[in-house]
Coordinates of N, CA, C and O in Angstrom, one line a residue:
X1164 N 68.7 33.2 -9.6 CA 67.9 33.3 -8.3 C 68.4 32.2 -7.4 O 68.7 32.5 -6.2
X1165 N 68.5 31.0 -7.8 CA 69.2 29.8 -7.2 C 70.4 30.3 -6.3 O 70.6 30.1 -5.1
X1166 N 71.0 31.0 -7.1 CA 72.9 31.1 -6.5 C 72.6 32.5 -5.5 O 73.1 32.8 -4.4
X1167 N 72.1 32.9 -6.0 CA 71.6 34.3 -5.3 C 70.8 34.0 -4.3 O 70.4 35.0 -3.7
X1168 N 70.4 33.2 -3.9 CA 69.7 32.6 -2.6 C 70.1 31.6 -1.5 O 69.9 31.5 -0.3
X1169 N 71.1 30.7 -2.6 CA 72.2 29.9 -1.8 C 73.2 31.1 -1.3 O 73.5 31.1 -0.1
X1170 N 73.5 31.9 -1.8 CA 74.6 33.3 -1.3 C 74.6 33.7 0.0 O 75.4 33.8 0.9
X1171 N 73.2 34.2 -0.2 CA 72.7 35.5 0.7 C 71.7 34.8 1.7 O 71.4 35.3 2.8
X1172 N 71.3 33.8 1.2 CA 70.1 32.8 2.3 C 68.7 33.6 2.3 O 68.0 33.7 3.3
X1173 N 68.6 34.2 1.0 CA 67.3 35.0 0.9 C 66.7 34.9 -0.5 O 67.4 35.1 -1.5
X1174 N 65.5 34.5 -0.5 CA 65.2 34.8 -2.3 C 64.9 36.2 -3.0 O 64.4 37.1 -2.4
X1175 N 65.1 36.3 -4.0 CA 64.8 37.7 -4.6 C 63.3 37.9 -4.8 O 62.9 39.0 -5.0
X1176 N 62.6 37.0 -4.9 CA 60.9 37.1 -5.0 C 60.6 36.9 -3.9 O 59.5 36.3 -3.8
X1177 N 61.0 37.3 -2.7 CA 60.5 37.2 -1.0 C 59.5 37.7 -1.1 O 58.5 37.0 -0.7
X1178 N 59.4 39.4 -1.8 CA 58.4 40.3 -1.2 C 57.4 39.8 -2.3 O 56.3 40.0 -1.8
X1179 N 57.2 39.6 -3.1 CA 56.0 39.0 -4.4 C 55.1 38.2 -3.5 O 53.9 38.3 -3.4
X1180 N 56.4 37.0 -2.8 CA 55.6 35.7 -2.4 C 54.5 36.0 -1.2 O 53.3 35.8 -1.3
X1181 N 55.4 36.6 -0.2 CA 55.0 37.6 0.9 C 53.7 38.3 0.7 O 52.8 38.3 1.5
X1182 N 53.8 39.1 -0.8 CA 52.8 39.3 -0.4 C 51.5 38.6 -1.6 O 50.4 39.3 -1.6
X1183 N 51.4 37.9 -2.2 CA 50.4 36.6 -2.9 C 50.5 36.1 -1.3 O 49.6 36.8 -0.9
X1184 N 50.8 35.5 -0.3 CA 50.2 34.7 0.9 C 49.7 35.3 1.7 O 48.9 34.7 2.4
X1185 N 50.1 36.8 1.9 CA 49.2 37.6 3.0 C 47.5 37.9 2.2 O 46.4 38.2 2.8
X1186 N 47.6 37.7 0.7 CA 46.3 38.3 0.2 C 45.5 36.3 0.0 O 44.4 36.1 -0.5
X1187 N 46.5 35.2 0.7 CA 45.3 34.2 0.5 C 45.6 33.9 -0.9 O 44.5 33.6 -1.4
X1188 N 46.8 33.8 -1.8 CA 46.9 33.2 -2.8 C 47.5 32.5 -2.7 O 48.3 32.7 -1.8
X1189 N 47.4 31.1 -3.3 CA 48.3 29.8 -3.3 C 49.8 30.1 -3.9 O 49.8 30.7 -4.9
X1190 N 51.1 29.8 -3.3 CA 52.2 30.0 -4.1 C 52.9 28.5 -4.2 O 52.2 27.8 -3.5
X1191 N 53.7 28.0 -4.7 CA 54.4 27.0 -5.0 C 55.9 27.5 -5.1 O 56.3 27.9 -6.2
X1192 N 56.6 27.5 -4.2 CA 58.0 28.6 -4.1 C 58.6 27.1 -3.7 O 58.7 26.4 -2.6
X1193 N 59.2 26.9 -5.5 CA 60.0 25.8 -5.7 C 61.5 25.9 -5.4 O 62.2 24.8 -5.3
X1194 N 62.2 27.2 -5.1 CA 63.1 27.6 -5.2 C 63.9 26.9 -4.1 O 65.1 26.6 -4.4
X1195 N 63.3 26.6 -2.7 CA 64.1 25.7 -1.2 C 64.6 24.1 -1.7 O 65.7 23.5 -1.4
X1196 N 63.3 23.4 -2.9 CA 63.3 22.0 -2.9 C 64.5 22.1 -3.9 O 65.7 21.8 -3.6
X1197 N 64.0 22.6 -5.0 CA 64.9 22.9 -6.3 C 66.4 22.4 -5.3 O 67.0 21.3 -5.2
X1198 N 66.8 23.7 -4.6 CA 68.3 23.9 -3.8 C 68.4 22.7 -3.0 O 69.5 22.6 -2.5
X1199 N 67.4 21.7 -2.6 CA 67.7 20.3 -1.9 C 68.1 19.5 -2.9 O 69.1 18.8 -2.9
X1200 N 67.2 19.6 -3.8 CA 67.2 17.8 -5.0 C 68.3 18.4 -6.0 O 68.2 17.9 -7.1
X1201 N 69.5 19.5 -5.9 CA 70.3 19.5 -6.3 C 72.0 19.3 -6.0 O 73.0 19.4 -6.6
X1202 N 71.6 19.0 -4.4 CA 71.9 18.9 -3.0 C 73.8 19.3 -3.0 O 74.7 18.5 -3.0
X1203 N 73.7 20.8 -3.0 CA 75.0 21.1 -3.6 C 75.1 21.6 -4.6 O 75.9 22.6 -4.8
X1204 N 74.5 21.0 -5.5 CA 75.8 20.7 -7.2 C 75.2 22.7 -7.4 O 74.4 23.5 -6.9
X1205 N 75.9 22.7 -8.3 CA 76.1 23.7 -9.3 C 74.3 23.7 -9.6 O 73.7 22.6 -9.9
X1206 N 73.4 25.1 -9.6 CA 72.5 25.0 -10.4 C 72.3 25.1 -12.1 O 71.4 25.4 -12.8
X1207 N 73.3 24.8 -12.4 CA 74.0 24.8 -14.1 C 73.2 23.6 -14.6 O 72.6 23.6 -15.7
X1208 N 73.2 22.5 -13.7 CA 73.3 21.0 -14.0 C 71.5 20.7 -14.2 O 70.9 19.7 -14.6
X1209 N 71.1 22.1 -13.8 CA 69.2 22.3 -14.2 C 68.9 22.7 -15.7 O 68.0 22.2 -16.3
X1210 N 69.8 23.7 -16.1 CA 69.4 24.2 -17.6 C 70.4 24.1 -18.9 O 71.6 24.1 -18.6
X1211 N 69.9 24.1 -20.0 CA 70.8 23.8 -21.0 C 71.7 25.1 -20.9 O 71.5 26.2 -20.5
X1212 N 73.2 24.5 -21.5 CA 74.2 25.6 -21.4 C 74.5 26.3 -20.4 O 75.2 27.3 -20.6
X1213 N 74.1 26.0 -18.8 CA 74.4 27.1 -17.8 C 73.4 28.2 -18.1 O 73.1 29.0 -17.2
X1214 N 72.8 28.3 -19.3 CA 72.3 30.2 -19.3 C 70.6 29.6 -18.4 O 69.9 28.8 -18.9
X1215 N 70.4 30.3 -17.0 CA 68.8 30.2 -16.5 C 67.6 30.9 -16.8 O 67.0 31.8 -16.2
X1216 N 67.2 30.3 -18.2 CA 66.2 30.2 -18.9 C 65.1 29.5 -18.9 O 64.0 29.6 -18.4
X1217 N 65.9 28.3 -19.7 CA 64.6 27.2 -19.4 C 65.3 26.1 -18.9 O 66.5 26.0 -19.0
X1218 N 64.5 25.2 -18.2 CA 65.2 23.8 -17.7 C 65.3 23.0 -18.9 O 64.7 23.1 -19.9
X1219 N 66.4 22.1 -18.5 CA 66.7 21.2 -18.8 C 65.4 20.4 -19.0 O 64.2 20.8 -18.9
X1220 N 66.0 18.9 -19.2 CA 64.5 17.9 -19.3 C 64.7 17.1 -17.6 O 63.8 16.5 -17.0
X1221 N 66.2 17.6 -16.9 CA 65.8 17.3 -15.4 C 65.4 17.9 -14.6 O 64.8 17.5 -13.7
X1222 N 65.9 19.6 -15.0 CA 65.1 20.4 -14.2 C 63.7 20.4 -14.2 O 63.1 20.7 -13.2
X1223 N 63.3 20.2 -14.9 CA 61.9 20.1 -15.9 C 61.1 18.7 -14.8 O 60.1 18.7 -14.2
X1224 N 62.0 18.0 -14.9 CA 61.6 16.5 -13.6 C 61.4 17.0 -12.4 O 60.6 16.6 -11.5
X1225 N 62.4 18.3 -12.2 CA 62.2 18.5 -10.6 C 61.4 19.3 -10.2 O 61.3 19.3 -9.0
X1226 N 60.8 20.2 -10.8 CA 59.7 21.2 -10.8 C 58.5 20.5 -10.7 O 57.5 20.8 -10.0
X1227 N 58.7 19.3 -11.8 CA 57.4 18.9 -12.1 C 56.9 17.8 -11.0 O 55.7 17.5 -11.0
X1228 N 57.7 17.1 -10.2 CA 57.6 16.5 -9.0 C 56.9 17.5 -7.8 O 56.0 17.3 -7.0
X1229 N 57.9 18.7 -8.0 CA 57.3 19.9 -6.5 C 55.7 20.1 -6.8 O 54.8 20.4 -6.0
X1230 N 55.4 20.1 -8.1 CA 54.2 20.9 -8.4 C 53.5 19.9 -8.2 O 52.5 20.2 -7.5
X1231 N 53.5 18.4 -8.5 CA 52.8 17.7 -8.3 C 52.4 17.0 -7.1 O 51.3 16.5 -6.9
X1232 N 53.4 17.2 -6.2 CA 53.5 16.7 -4.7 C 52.7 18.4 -4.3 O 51.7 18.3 -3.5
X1233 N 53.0 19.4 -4.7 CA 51.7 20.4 -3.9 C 50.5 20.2 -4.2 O 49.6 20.4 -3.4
X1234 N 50.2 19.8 -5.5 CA 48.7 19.6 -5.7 C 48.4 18.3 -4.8 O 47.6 18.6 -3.9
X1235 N 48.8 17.3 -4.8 CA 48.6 16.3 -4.3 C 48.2 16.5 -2.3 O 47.3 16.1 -1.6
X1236 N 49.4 17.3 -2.1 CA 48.8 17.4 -0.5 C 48.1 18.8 -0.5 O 48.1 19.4 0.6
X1237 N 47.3 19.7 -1.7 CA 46.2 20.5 -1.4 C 45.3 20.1 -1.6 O 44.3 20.8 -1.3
X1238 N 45.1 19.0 -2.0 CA 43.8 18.3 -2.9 C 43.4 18.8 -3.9 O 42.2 19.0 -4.0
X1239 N 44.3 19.3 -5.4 CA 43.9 20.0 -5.8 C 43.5 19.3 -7.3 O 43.4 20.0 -8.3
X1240 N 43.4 17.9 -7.2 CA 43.3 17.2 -8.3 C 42.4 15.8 -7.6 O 42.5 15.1 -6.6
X1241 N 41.6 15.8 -8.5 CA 40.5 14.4 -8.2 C 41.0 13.3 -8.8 O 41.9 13.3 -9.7
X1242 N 40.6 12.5 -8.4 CA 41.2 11.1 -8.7 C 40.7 10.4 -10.1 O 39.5 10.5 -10.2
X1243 N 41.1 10.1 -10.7 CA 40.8 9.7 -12.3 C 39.2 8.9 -12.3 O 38.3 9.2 -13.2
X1244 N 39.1 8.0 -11.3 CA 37.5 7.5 -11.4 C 36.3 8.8 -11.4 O 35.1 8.7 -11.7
X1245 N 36.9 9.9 -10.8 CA 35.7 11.1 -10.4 C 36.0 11.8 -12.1 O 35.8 13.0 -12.5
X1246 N 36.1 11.5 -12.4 CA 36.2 12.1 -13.8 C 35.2 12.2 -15.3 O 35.9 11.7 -16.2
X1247 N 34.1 12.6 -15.8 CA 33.0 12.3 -16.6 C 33.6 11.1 -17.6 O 32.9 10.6 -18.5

């Protein structure tokens, strides 16, 4: 999906995303940042072996930064003192 989007300048889950946001669902469409914080390189250098399965333990870092930085500017996590 990576290479296939750097290609064509389009993602293959457009119309999924497109339509989860027209119905008012939150999406996290990591796929823009992913293609920045790899800035170039080969999307190979995300998962073990080249095969796009699972990430690596950096790909794994960079997902888990996007996801965190969205929750963070939706407010979607309270702050550890608000906590029972």
């Amino acid at each position: 999906a990576l290479e296939f989007a750097r290609e064509r300048g389009r993602w293959i889950d457009a119309g999924l995303r497109d339509s989860l946001v027209a119905r008012g669902l939150p999406v996290i469409h990591a796929g823009p940042e992913i293609l920045t914080a790899i800035d170039g390189g080969g999307p190979c250098i995300l998962f073990d072996a080249c095969r796009q399965g699972h990430f690596n333990p950096q790909g794994n870092r960079i997902v888990a930064e996007i996801v965190a930085r969205y929750i963070g500017e939706h407010g979607l996590l309270h702050p550890s003192s608000d906590r029972p």
